[in-house]
Amino acid sequence: MFIVFGSPRSGTTLLKESLNLHSEIFIPMQTTVISTAAHIAGSTSSWEKASRVIAEAIIASDDYSTVFAPYLTEAEIRGAVNSAAPSLAGVLEAIYGALAGKRGKRLCGDKSPDDLLSIRKLEQVGLLDSRVMFVHIVRDVRGSVASLLNVNWAPPGIEEYFPRIWNYTNLHLYKMLSKKPNYLLVKYEELVTAPATVLARITDLLGVPFQDSMLDASKRGAELRTNPSHRNLGQPFLPDRIDAWRNELSPEVRAHCEYSAREAMQIFGYK
């Protein structure tokens, strides 16, 4: 099982849908499973009780009907959780392992930008010390902010506080995992300029062979293209978007990003 971590508008969906073109990999639609389960596990001292609540929370969530129900029955969700090793990582490996089996895939992963917001809780419940594999995609905060300002779901004023969130969450994850063999840092800018090289690094981490099919934009994310937020999914990788923020951000917003996120920008090589 693996998890794709990344801030909103950092290329998480582009990466997810590229990996989904691999014949041995499946990543379902975005879920809230990991963060929800982490908070339950972190607030319940009895694992027997926590696991029972986690199973029922998954079944009761909107995620179940859209993500899991087409492949796993409620009984199968409960069975996977009950048979799992007593930890959040164990539960995730059991559920996503079962999902991979139903899909006829070797590997199943999860992708949700919301998970990065729960990084401290994920650390507390031991997920970051598990054998789960982690792919961490980072995009220049100025590019992420420029993209957020172009979607209709971002709250007003997000440019004021998002750089600080970007700085803390990405830096926290990196500091926790950077020296571990089951972690890989990917930069959005490298993904769109050298996709074959970056995707090969990811498949190497995941233990599957690289496949050229992951580069086929014509088949990427077909079910998401009607969403205005993902209108470019069917386009070839777009390296020209890397520096688009230079013309889209005001000098004030740009300066605020560079000041508020300066530590992580330096660590990740953004000047």
Short mmCIF file of C-alpha atoms in Angstrom, two decimals:
data_model
loop_
_atom_site.label_atom_id
_atom_site.label_comp_id
_atom_site.label_asym_id
_atom_site.label_seq_id
_atom_site.Cartn_x
_atom_site.Cartn_y
_atom_site.Cartn_z
CA MET A 1 0.00 0.00 0.00
CA PHE A 2 1.22 3.50 -0.72
CA ILE A 3 0.09 7.07 -0.08
CA VAL A 4 0.55 10.12 -2.30
CA PHE A 5 1.00 13.18 -0.11
CA GLY A 6 0.85 16.75 -1.38
CA SER A 7 -0.73 20.14 -0.80
CA PRO A 8 -3.76 21.26 -2.82
CA ARG A 9 -2.93 22.26 -6.42
CA SER A 10 0.49 20.61 -6.24
CA GLY A 11 -0.09 18.03 -8.98
CA THR A 12 -1.45 15.24 -6.79
CA THR A 13 -4.29 14.45 -9.20
CA LEU A 14 -2.00 14.61 -12.23
CA LEU A 15 0.35 12.17 -10.52
CA LYS A 16 -2.48 9.90 -9.35
CA GLU A 17 -4.04 9.65 -12.79
CA SER A 18 -0.68 9.02 -14.43
CA LEU A 19 -0.01 6.15 -12.02
CA ASN A 20 -3.51 4.80 -12.67
CA LEU A 21 -2.48 4.19 -16.28
CA HIS A 22 -0.09 1.52 -15.02
CA SER A 23 -1.53 -1.96 -15.43
CA GLU A 24 -0.59 -3.03 -11.89
CA ILE A 25 -1.61 0.09 -9.92
CA PHE A 26 -4.95 1.46 -8.77
CA ILE A 27 -5.64 4.66 -6.81
CA PRO A 28 -9.34 5.32 -6.19
CA MET A 29 -11.02 8.69 -6.07
CA GLN A 30 -9.99 11.05 -3.29
CA THR A 31 -11.08 9.88 0.17
CA THR A 32 -11.11 11.00 3.79
CA VAL A 33 -10.34 7.51 5.10
CA ILE A 34 -6.80 8.05 6.34
CA SER A 35 -7.33 11.26 8.29
CA THR A 36 -10.61 10.05 9.76
CA ALA A 37 -9.14 6.72 10.87
CA ALA A 38 -6.08 8.45 12.32
CA HIS A 39 -8.16 10.73 14.51
CA ILE A 40 -10.27 7.81 15.72
CA ALA A 41 -7.20 5.71 16.51
CA GLY A 42 -5.49 8.64 18.18
CA SER A 43 -8.40 9.36 20.52
CA THR A 44 -9.33 5.78 21.51
CA SER A 45 -7.02 3.89 23.87
CA SER A 46 -8.66 0.52 23.16
CA TRP A 47 -7.67 -0.75 19.72
CA GLU A 48 -10.60 -3.18 19.75
CA LYS A 49 -13.00 -0.26 20.09
CA ALA A 50 -11.05 1.95 17.69
CA SER A 51 -10.98 -0.65 14.93
CA ARG A 52 -14.71 -1.23 15.23
CA VAL A 53 -15.41 2.52 15.00
CA ILE A 54 -13.02 2.89 12.06
CA ALA A 55 -14.81 0.17 10.10
CA GLU A 56 -18.23 1.68 10.78
CA ALA A 57 -16.96 5.19 9.95
CA ILE A 58 -15.71 4.01 6.57
CA ILE A 59 -19.01 2.28 5.81
CA ALA A 60 -21.05 5.30 6.96
CA SER A 61 -18.99 7.81 4.97
CA ASP A 62 -19.75 9.12 1.51
CA ASP A 63 -16.43 7.54 0.50
CA TYR A 64 -17.90 4.08 0.91
CA SER A 65 -20.62 4.39 -1.72
CA THR A 66 -18.40 6.12 -4.28
CA VAL A 67 -15.01 4.49 -3.69
CA PHE A 68 -15.37 1.14 -1.95
CA ALA A 69 -18.92 -0.19 -2.47
CA PRO A 70 -18.37 -1.05 -6.16
CA TYR A 71 -15.69 -3.52 -5.05
CA LEU A 72 -16.02 -4.32 -1.32
CA THR A 73 -19.15 -5.17 0.63
CA GLU A 74 -19.74 -3.84 4.12
CA ALA A 75 -18.92 -7.30 5.47
CA GLU A 76 -15.64 -7.30 3.55
CA ILE A 77 -14.69 -3.90 4.97
CA ARG A 78 -15.40 -5.14 8.50
CA GLY A 79 -13.55 -8.36 7.82
CA ALA A 80 -10.49 -6.55 6.49
CA VAL A 81 -10.36 -4.28 9.53
CA ASN A 82 -10.90 -7.14 11.98
CA SER A 83 -8.13 -9.22 10.43
CA ALA A 84 -5.66 -6.33 10.16
CA ALA A 85 -2.61 -5.79 12.32
CA PRO A 86 -3.64 -3.54 15.26
CA SER A 87 -2.52 -0.21 13.83
CA LEU A 88 -3.64 2.40 11.34
CA ALA A 89 -1.05 1.12 8.87
CA GLY A 90 -2.37 -2.41 9.33
CA VAL A 91 -5.93 -1.33 8.62
CA LEU A 92 -4.92 0.61 5.52
CA GLU A 93 -2.84 -2.28 4.19
CA ALA A 94 -5.74 -4.67 4.75
CA ILE A 95 -8.41 -2.50 3.11
CA TYR A 96 -6.33 -1.32 0.19
CA GLY A 97 -4.90 -4.80 -0.26
CA ALA A 98 -8.45 -6.14 -0.54
CA LEU A 99 -9.32 -3.36 -2.98
CA ALA A 100 -6.27 -4.17 -5.11
CA GLY A 101 -7.31 -7.81 -5.18
CA LYS A 102 -10.84 -6.97 -6.34
CA ARG A 103 -9.42 -4.73 -9.05
CA GLY A 104 -6.92 -7.36 -10.16
CA LYS A 105 -4.01 -5.04 -9.36
CA ARG A 106 -0.74 -5.60 -7.58
CA LEU A 107 -0.83 -2.33 -5.67
CA CYS A 108 -3.47 0.07 -4.41
CA GLY A 109 -2.79 3.55 -3.04
CA ASP A 110 -4.56 6.60 -1.66
CA LYS A 111 -4.36 10.27 -2.57
CA SER A 112 -5.91 13.16 -0.71
CA PRO A 113 -4.40 16.62 -0.08
CA ASP A 114 -6.44 16.69 3.14
CA ASP A 115 -4.15 14.04 4.66
CA LEU A 116 -1.22 16.45 4.80
CA LEU A 117 -3.26 18.70 7.08
CA SER A 118 -3.39 15.83 9.59
CA ILE A 119 0.35 15.19 9.48
CA ARG A 120 0.85 15.51 13.24
CA LYS A 121 -1.92 13.01 13.98
CA LEU A 122 -0.56 10.59 11.37
CA GLU A 123 2.79 10.86 13.11
CA GLN A 124 1.29 10.28 16.55
CA VAL A 125 -0.50 7.08 15.55
CA GLY A 126 2.66 5.63 14.01
CA LEU A 127 1.76 5.70 10.32
CA LEU A 128 4.98 7.47 9.39
CA ASP A 129 7.00 4.74 11.09
CA SER A 130 5.25 1.95 9.17
CA ARG A 131 6.24 0.05 6.04
CA VAL A 132 3.63 1.92 3.98
CA MET A 133 5.31 3.62 1.02
CA PHE A 134 5.09 7.40 0.72
CA VAL A 135 5.29 9.50 -2.44
CA HIS A 136 5.49 13.20 -1.56
CA ILE A 137 4.88 15.68 -4.36
CA VAL A 138 5.82 19.32 -3.79
CA ARG A 139 5.12 22.32 -6.00
CA ASP A 140 6.49 25.86 -5.69
CA VAL A 141 4.12 27.54 -3.24
CA ARG A 142 3.74 30.47 -5.63
CA GLY A 143 2.49 28.12 -8.33
CA SER A 144 0.08 26.45 -5.93
CA VAL A 145 -1.31 29.80 -4.76
CA ALA A 146 -1.73 31.03 -8.33
CA SER A 147 -3.63 27.84 -9.15
CA LEU A 148 -5.79 28.10 -6.02
CA LEU A 149 -6.81 31.60 -7.03
CA ASN A 150 -8.16 30.17 -10.30
CA VAL A 151 -10.52 27.56 -8.83
CA ASN A 152 -14.01 28.26 -7.54
CA TRP A 153 -13.79 26.09 -4.43
CA ALA A 154 -10.88 27.85 -2.71
CA PRO A 155 -12.09 30.08 0.16
CA PRO A 156 -11.62 33.85 -0.07
CA GLY A 157 -8.29 35.04 1.28
CA ILE A 158 -6.57 31.68 0.92
CA GLU A 159 -3.47 33.41 -0.40
CA GLU A 160 -3.04 34.99 3.03
CA TYR A 161 -2.68 31.79 5.05
CA PHE A 162 -1.98 28.97 2.60
CA PRO A 163 1.78 29.70 2.32
CA ARG A 164 2.20 29.09 6.06
CA ILE A 165 0.24 25.82 5.86
CA TRP A 166 2.28 24.75 2.83
CA ASN A 167 5.49 25.54 4.68
CA TYR A 168 4.63 23.67 7.88
CA THR A 169 2.97 20.56 6.49
CA ASN A 170 5.40 19.80 3.68
CA LEU A 171 8.41 20.53 5.84
CA HIS A 172 7.08 18.38 8.69
CA LEU A 173 6.52 15.40 6.40
CA TYR A 174 9.92 15.81 4.75
CA LYS A 175 11.78 16.06 8.05
CA MET A 176 10.02 12.95 9.35
CA LEU A 177 10.56 10.74 6.28
CA SER A 178 13.40 12.05 4.13
CA LYS A 179 15.96 9.50 5.35
CA LYS A 180 13.66 6.47 5.12
CA PRO A 181 13.82 4.01 2.21
CA ASN A 182 10.02 3.93 1.79
CA TYR A 183 9.82 7.68 1.04
CA LEU A 184 10.28 9.52 -2.23
CA LEU A 185 10.18 13.29 -2.77
CA VAL A 186 8.89 14.37 -6.18
CA LYS A 187 8.82 17.94 -7.44
CA TYR A 188 5.90 18.92 -9.65
CA GLU A 189 8.25 20.94 -11.83
CA GLU A 190 10.33 17.82 -12.54
CA LEU A 191 7.23 15.70 -13.15
CA VAL A 192 6.01 17.95 -15.97
CA THR A 193 9.44 18.50 -17.55
CA ALA A 194 10.77 14.94 -17.26
CA PRO A 195 7.72 12.72 -16.62
CA ALA A 196 9.30 9.44 -17.71
CA THR A 197 12.26 9.92 -15.38
CA VAL A 198 10.11 10.88 -12.38
CA LEU A 199 7.51 8.15 -12.92
CA ALA A 200 10.30 5.59 -13.25
CA ARG A 201 11.63 6.67 -9.85
CA ILE A 202 8.15 6.17 -8.38
CA THR A 203 7.61 2.74 -9.92
CA ASP A 204 11.04 1.74 -8.66
CA LEU A 205 9.98 2.68 -5.12
CA LEU A 206 6.72 0.76 -5.54
CA GLY A 207 8.49 -2.30 -6.90
CA VAL A 208 6.77 -2.44 -10.29
CA PRO A 209 8.26 -1.94 -13.77
CA PHE A 210 7.95 1.38 -15.54
CA GLN A 211 5.31 1.41 -18.29
CA ASP A 212 5.06 3.91 -21.15
CA SER A 213 1.28 3.83 -20.75
CA MET A 214 1.64 6.26 -17.83
CA LEU A 215 2.66 8.97 -20.31
CA ASP A 216 -0.49 8.68 -22.44
CA ALA A 217 -2.35 11.93 -21.74
CA SER A 218 -5.24 10.93 -24.01
CA LYS A 219 -6.30 8.29 -21.48
CA ARG A 220 -5.51 10.22 -18.31
CA GLY A 221 -8.34 10.97 -15.86
CA ALA A 222 -11.18 10.71 -18.36
CA GLU A 223 -13.84 10.69 -15.62
CA LEU A 224 -12.47 13.92 -14.08
CA ARG A 225 -12.15 16.11 -17.14
CA THR A 226 -15.61 17.61 -16.83
CA ASN A 227 -14.47 19.16 -13.55
CA PRO A 228 -13.11 22.66 -14.30
CA SER A 229 -10.42 22.12 -11.66
CA HIS A 230 -9.00 19.26 -13.73
CA ARG A 231 -9.56 20.52 -17.24
CA ASN A 232 -5.89 20.01 -18.20
CA LEU A 233 -5.73 16.33 -17.22
CA GLY A 234 -6.21 15.24 -20.81
CA GLN A 235 -3.45 17.54 -22.06
CA PRO A 236 0.20 16.54 -22.41
CA PHE A 237 2.38 17.47 -19.45
CA LEU A 238 2.51 21.28 -19.38
CA PRO A 239 5.97 22.58 -18.44
CA ASP A 240 4.91 26.11 -19.47
CA ARG A 241 2.72 26.20 -16.34
CA ILE A 242 5.77 26.05 -14.08
CA ASP A 243 6.40 29.79 -14.16
CA ALA A 244 2.85 30.96 -14.91
CA TRP A 245 2.64 32.40 -11.39
CA ARG A 246 5.06 35.15 -12.41
CA ASN A 247 2.31 36.74 -14.50
CA GLU A 248 -0.64 35.68 -12.34
CA LEU A 249 0.38 36.81 -8.85
CA SER A 250 0.53 40.38 -7.69
CA PRO A 251 3.90 41.55 -6.30
CA GLU A 252 2.30 41.68 -2.83
CA VAL A 253 1.04 38.09 -2.91
CA ARG A 254 4.33 36.86 -4.33
CA ALA A 255 6.30 38.62 -1.59
CA HIS A 256 3.96 37.21 1.06
CA CYS A 257 4.47 33.66 -0.26
CA GLU A 258 8.23 34.07 -0.27
CA TYR A 259 8.28 35.43 3.26
CA SER A 260 5.77 33.06 4.85
CA ALA A 261 7.12 29.89 3.24
CA ARG A 262 10.79 30.81 3.01
CA GLU A 263 12.11 27.88 5.08
CA ALA A 264 10.45 25.13 3.05
CA MET A 265 11.13 26.98 -0.21
CA GLN A 266 14.82 26.89 0.62
CA ILE A 267 14.76 23.22 1.62
CA PHE A 268 12.95 22.23 -1.60
CA GLY A 269 15.13 24.41 -3.82
CA TYR A 270 12.71 27.18 -4.78
CA LYS A 271 14.46 30.53 -5.13
#
